[in-house]
PDB file of C-alpha atoms in Angstrom:
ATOM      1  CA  UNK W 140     -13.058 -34.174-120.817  1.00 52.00           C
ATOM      2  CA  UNK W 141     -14.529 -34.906-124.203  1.00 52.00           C
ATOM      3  CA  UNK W 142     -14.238 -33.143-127.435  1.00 55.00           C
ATOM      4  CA  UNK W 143     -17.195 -31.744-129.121  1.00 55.00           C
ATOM      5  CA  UNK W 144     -16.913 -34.451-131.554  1.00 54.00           C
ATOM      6  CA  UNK W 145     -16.826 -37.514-129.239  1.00 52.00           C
ATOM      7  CA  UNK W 146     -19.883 -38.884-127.926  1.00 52.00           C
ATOM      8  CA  UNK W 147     -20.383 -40.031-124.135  1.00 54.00           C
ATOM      9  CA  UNK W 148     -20.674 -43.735-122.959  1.00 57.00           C
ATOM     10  CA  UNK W 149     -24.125 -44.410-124.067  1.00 56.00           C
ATOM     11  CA  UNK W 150     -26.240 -47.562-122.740  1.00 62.00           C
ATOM     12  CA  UNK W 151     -27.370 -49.328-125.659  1.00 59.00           C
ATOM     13  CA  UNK W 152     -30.415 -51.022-123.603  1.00 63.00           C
ATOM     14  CA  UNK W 153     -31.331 -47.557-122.095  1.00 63.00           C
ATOM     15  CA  UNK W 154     -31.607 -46.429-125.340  1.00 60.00           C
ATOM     16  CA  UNK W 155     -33.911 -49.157-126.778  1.00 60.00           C
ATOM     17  CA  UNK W 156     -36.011 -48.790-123.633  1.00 63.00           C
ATOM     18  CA  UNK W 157     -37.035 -45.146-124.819  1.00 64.00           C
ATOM     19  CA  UNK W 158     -37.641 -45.241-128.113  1.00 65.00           C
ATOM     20  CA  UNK W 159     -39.980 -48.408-128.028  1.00 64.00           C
ATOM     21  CA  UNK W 160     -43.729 -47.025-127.091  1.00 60.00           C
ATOM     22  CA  UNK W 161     -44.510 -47.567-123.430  1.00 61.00           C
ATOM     23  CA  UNK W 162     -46.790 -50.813-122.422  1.00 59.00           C
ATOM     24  CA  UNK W 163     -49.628 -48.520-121.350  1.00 61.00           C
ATOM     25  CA  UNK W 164     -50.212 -46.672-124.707  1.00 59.00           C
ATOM     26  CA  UNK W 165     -53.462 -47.765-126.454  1.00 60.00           C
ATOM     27  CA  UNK W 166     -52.840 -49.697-129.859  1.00 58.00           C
ATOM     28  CA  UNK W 167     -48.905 -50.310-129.206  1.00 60.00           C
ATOM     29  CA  UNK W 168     -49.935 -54.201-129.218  1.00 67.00           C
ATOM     30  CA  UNK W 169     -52.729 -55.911-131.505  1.00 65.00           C
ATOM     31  CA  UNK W 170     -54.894 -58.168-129.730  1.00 64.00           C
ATOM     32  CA  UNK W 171     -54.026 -61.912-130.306  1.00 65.00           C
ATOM     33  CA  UNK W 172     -55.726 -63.386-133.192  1.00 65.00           C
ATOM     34  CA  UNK W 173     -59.085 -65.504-132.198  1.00 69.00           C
ATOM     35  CA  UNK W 174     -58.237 -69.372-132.697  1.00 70.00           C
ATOM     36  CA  UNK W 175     -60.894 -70.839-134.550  1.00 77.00           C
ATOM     37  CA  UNK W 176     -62.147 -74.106-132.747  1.00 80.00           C
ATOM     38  CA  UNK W 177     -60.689 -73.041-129.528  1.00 81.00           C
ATOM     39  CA  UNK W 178     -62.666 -74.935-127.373  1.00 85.00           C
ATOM     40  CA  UNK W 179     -62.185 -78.526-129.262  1.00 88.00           C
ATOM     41  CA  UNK W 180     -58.649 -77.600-128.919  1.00 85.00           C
ATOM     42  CA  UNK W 181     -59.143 -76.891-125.483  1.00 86.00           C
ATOM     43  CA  UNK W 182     -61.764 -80.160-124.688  1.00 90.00           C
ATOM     44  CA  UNK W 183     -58.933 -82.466-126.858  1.00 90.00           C
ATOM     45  CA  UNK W 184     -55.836 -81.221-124.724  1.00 88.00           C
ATOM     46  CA  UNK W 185     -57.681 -81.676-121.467  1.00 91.00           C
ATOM     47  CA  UNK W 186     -58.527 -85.317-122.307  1.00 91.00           C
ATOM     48  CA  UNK W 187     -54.404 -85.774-123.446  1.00 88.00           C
ATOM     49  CA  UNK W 188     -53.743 -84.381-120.396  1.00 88.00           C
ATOM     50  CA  UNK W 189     -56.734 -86.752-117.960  1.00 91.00           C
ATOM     51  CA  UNK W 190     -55.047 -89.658-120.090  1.00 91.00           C
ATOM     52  CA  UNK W 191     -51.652 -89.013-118.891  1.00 88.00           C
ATOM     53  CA  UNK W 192     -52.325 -87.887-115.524  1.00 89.00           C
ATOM     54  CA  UNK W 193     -54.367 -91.488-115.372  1.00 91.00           C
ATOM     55  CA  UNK W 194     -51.298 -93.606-116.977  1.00 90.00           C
ATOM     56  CA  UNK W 195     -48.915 -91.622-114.375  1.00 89.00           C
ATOM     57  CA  UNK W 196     -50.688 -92.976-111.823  1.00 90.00           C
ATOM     58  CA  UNK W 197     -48.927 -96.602-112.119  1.00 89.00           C
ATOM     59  CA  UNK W 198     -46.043 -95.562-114.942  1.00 88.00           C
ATOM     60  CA  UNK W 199     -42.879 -92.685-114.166  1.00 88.00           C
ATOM     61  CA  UNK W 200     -43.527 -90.219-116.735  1.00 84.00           C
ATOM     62  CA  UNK W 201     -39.911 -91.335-118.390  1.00 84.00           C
ATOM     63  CA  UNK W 202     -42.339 -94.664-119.070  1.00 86.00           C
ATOM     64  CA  UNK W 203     -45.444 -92.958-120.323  1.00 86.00           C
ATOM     65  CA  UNK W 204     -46.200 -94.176-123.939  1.00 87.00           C
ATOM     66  CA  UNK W 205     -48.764 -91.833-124.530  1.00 86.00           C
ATOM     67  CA  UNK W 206     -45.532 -88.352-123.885  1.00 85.00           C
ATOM     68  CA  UNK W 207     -43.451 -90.533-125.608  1.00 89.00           C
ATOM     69  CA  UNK W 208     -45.090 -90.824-129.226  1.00 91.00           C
ATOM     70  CA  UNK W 209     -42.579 -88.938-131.335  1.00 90.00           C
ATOM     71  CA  UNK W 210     -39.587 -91.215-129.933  1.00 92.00           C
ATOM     72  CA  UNK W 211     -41.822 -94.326-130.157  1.00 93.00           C
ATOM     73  CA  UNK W 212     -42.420 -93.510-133.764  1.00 93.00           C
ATOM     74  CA  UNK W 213     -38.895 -93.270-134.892  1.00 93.00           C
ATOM     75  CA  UNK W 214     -38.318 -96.408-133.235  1.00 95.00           C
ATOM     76  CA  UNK W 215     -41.087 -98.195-135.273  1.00 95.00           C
ATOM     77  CA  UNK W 216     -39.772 -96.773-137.836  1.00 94.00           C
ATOM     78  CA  UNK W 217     -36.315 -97.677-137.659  1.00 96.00           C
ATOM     79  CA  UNK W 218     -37.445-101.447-136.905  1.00 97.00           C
ATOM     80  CA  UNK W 219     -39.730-101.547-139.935  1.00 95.00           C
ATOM     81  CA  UNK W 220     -37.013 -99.878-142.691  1.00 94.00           C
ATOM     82  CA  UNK W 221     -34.639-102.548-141.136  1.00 96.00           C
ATOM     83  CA  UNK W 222     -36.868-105.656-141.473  1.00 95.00           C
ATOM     84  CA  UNK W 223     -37.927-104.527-144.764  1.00 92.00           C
ATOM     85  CA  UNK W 224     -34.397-104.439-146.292  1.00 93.00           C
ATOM     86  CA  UNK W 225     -33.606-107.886-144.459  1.00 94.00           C
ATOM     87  CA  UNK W 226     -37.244-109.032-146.401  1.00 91.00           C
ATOM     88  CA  UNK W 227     -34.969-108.445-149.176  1.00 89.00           C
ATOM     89  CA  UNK W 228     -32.702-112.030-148.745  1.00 90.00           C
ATOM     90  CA  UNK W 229     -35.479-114.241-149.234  1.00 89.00           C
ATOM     91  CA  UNK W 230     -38.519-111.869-151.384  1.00 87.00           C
ATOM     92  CA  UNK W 231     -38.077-112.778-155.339  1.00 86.00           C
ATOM     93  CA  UNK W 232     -39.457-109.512-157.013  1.00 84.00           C
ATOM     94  CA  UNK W 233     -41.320-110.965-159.983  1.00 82.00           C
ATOM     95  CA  UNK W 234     -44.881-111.941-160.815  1.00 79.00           C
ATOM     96  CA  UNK W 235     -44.331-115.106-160.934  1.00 84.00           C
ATOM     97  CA  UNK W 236     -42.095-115.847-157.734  1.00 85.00           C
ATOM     98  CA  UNK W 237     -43.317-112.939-154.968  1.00 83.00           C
ATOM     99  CA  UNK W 238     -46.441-114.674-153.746  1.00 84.00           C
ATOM    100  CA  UNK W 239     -44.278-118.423-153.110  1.00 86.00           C
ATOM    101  CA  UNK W 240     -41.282-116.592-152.254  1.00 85.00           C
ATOM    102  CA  UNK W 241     -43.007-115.481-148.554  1.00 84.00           C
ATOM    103  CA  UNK W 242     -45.634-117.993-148.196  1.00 82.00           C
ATOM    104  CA  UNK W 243     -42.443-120.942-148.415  1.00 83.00           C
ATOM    105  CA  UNK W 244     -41.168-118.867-145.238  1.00 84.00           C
ATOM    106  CA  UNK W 245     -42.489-120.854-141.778  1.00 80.00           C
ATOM    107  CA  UNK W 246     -43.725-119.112-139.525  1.00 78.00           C
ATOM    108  CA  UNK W 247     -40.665-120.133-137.125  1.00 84.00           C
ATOM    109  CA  UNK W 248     -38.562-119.773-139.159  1.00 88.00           C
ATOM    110  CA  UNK W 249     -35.625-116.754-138.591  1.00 91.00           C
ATOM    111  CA  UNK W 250     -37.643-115.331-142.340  1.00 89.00           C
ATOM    112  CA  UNK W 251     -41.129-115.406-140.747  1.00 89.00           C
ATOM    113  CA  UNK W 252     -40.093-113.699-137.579  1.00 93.00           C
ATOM    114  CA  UNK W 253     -38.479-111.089-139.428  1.00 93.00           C
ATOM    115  CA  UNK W 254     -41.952-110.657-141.678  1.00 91.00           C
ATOM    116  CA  UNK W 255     -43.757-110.873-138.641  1.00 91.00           C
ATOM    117  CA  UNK W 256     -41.810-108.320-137.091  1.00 95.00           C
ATOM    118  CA  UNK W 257     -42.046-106.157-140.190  1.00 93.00           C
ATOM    119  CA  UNK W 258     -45.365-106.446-140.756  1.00 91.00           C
ATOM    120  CA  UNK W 259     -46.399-105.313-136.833  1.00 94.00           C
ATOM    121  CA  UNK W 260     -43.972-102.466-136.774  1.00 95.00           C
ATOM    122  CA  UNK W 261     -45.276-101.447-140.180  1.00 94.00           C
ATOM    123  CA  UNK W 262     -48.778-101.318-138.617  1.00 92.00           C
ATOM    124  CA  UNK W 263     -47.774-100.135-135.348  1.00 95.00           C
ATOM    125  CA  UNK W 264     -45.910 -97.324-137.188  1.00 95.00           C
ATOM    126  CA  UNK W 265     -48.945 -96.085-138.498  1.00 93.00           C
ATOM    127  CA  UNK W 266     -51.327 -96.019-135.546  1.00 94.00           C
ATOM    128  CA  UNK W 267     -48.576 -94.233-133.322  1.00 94.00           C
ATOM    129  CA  UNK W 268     -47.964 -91.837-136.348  1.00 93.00           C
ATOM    130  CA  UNK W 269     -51.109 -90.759-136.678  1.00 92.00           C
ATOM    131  CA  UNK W 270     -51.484 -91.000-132.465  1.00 92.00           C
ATOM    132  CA  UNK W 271     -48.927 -88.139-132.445  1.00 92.00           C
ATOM    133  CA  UNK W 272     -50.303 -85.994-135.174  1.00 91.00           C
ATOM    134  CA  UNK W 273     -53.759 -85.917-132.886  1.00 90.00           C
ATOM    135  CA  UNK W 274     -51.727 -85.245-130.025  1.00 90.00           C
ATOM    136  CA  UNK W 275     -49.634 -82.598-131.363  1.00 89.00           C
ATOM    137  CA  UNK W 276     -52.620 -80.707-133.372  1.00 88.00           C
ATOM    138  CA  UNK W 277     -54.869 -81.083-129.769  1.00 87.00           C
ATOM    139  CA  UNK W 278     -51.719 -79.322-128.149  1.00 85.00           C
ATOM    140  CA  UNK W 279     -51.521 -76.385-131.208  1.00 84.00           C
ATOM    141  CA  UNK W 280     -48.036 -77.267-131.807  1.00 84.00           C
ATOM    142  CA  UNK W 281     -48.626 -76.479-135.482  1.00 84.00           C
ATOM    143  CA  UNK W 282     -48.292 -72.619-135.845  1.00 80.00           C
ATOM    144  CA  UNK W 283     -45.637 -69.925-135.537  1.00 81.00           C
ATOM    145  CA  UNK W 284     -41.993 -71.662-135.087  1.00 84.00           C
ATOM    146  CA  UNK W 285     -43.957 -75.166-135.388  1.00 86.00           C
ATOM    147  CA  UNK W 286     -45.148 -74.994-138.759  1.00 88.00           C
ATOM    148  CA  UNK W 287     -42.083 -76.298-140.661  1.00 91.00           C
ATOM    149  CA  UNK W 288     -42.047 -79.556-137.996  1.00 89.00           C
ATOM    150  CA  UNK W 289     -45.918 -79.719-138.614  1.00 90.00           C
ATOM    151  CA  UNK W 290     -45.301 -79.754-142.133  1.00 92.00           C
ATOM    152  CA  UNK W 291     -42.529 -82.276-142.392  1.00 92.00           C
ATOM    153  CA  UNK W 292     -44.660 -84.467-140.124  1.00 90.00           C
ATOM    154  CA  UNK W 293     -47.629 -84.415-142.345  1.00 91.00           C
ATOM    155  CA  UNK W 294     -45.174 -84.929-145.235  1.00 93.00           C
ATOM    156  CA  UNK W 295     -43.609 -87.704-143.843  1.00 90.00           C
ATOM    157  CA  UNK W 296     -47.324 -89.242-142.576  1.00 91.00           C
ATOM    158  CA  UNK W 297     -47.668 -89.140-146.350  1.00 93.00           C
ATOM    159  CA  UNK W 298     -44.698 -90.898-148.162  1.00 93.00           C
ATOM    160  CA  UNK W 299     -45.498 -93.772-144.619  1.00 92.00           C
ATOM    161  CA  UNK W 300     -48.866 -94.030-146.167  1.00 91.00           C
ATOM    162  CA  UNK W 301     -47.688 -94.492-149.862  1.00 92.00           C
ATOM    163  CA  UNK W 302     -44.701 -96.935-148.928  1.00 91.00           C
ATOM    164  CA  UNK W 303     -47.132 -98.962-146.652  1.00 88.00           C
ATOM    165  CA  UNK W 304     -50.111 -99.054-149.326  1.00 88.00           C
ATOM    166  CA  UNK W 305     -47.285-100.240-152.498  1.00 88.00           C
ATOM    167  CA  UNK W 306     -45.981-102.704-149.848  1.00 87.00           C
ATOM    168  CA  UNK W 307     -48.843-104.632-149.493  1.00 84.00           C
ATOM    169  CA  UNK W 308     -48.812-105.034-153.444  1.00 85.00           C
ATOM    170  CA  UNK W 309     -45.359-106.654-153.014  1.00 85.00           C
ATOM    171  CA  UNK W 310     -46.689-109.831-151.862  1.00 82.00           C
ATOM    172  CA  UNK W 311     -48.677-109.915-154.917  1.00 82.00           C
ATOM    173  CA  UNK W 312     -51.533-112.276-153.500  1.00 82.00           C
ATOM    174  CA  UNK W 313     -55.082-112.157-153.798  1.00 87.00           C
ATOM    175  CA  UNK W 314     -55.521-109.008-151.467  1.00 87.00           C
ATOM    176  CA  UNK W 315     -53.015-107.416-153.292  1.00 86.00           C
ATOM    177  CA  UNK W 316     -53.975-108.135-156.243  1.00 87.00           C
ATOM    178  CA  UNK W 317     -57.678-106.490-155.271  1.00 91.00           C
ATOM    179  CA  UNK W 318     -55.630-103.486-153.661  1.00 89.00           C
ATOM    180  CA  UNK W 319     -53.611-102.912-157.072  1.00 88.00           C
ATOM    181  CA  UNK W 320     -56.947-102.741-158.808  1.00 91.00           C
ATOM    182  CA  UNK W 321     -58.850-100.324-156.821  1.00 91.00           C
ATOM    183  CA  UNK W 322     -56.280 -97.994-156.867  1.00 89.00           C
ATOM    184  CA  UNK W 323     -56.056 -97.962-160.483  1.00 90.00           C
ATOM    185  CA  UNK W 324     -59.266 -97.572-161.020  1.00 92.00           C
ATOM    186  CA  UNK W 325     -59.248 -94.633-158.265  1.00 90.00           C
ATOM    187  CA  UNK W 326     -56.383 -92.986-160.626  1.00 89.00           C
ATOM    188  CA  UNK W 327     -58.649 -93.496-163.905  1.00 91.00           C
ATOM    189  CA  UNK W 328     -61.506 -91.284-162.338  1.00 89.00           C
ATOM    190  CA  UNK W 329     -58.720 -88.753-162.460  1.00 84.00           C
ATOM    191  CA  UNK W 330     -58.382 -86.302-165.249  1.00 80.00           C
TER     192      UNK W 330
END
């Protein structure tokens, strides 16, 4: 028999059931937000979702390039950081010596495939990049838990930008040199 000071067994859960306001009761839940541009979001998942339904067709899903993007991504870039820092053994960094120091590589060469190969992962990094940022914004997997992830991504779209536009001034040829100047005189127009 309990005291009068000693409470009974009490169900936590029971309690939590009655003192949140019952389902039913008018203004216990706000209506959801309107999305603005909900039916481009709508029209732009549909077509992901014809495009992989199309590719599924002849490919297992696990071989789907178009649900794999993020993992393709960080494979491209993986392969271009590591044929940029083997670039390193034969690229002379001065004004004088960058321009000879790649065109002496031939194209057969064990230096020319690895320039190749860093050059095509370096573009193919930034069309499946940007590939997965459409796909991911079409699929509104940029709000509520998302945001930091969509953040990060559009961060790290950034700094791939800005390392891919100062590598092309590394070869420090003609189209570089054309690049370098445009972008200063983009930067002068700034106060």
């Amino acid at each position: 028999m309990p005291t009068p000071h000693q409470h009974p067994d009490v169900d936590c859960e029971v309690l939590a059931d009655m003192l949140e306001p019952s389902p039913d009761a008018t203004g216990s839940r706000p209506p959801p937000s309107p999305t603005r541009a909900a039916r481009l979001f709508v029209f732009m998942d549909r077509v992901g979702t014809m495009l992989d339904t199309l590719l599924e067709r002849w490919l297992p899903r696990s071989l789907n390039p178009l649900s794999q993007l993020g993992p393709a991504v960080n494979a491209m870039l993986i392969l271009a950081v590591a044929s940029g820092a083997l670039m390193l053994i034969w690229y002379s960094p001065s004004v004088q010596l960058a321009w000879y120091s790649l065109a002496d590589l031939g194209a057969l060469s064990f230096g020319g495939i690895v320039r190749s190969v860093h050059r095509y992962s370096s573009d193919l990094l930034m069309l499946l990049v940007l590939a997965h940022a459409v796909r991911m914004f079409a699929a509104r997997k940029f709000a509520d838990a998302r945001w930091l992830a969509w953040v990060s991504g559009i961060a790290m779209l950034a700094l791939v930008w800005f390392i891919g536009w100062t590598g092309y001034w590394l070869v420090w040829d003609v189209r570089a040199q054309l690049l370098a100047l445009d972008s200063i005189r983009v930067l002068d127009v700034l106060p």
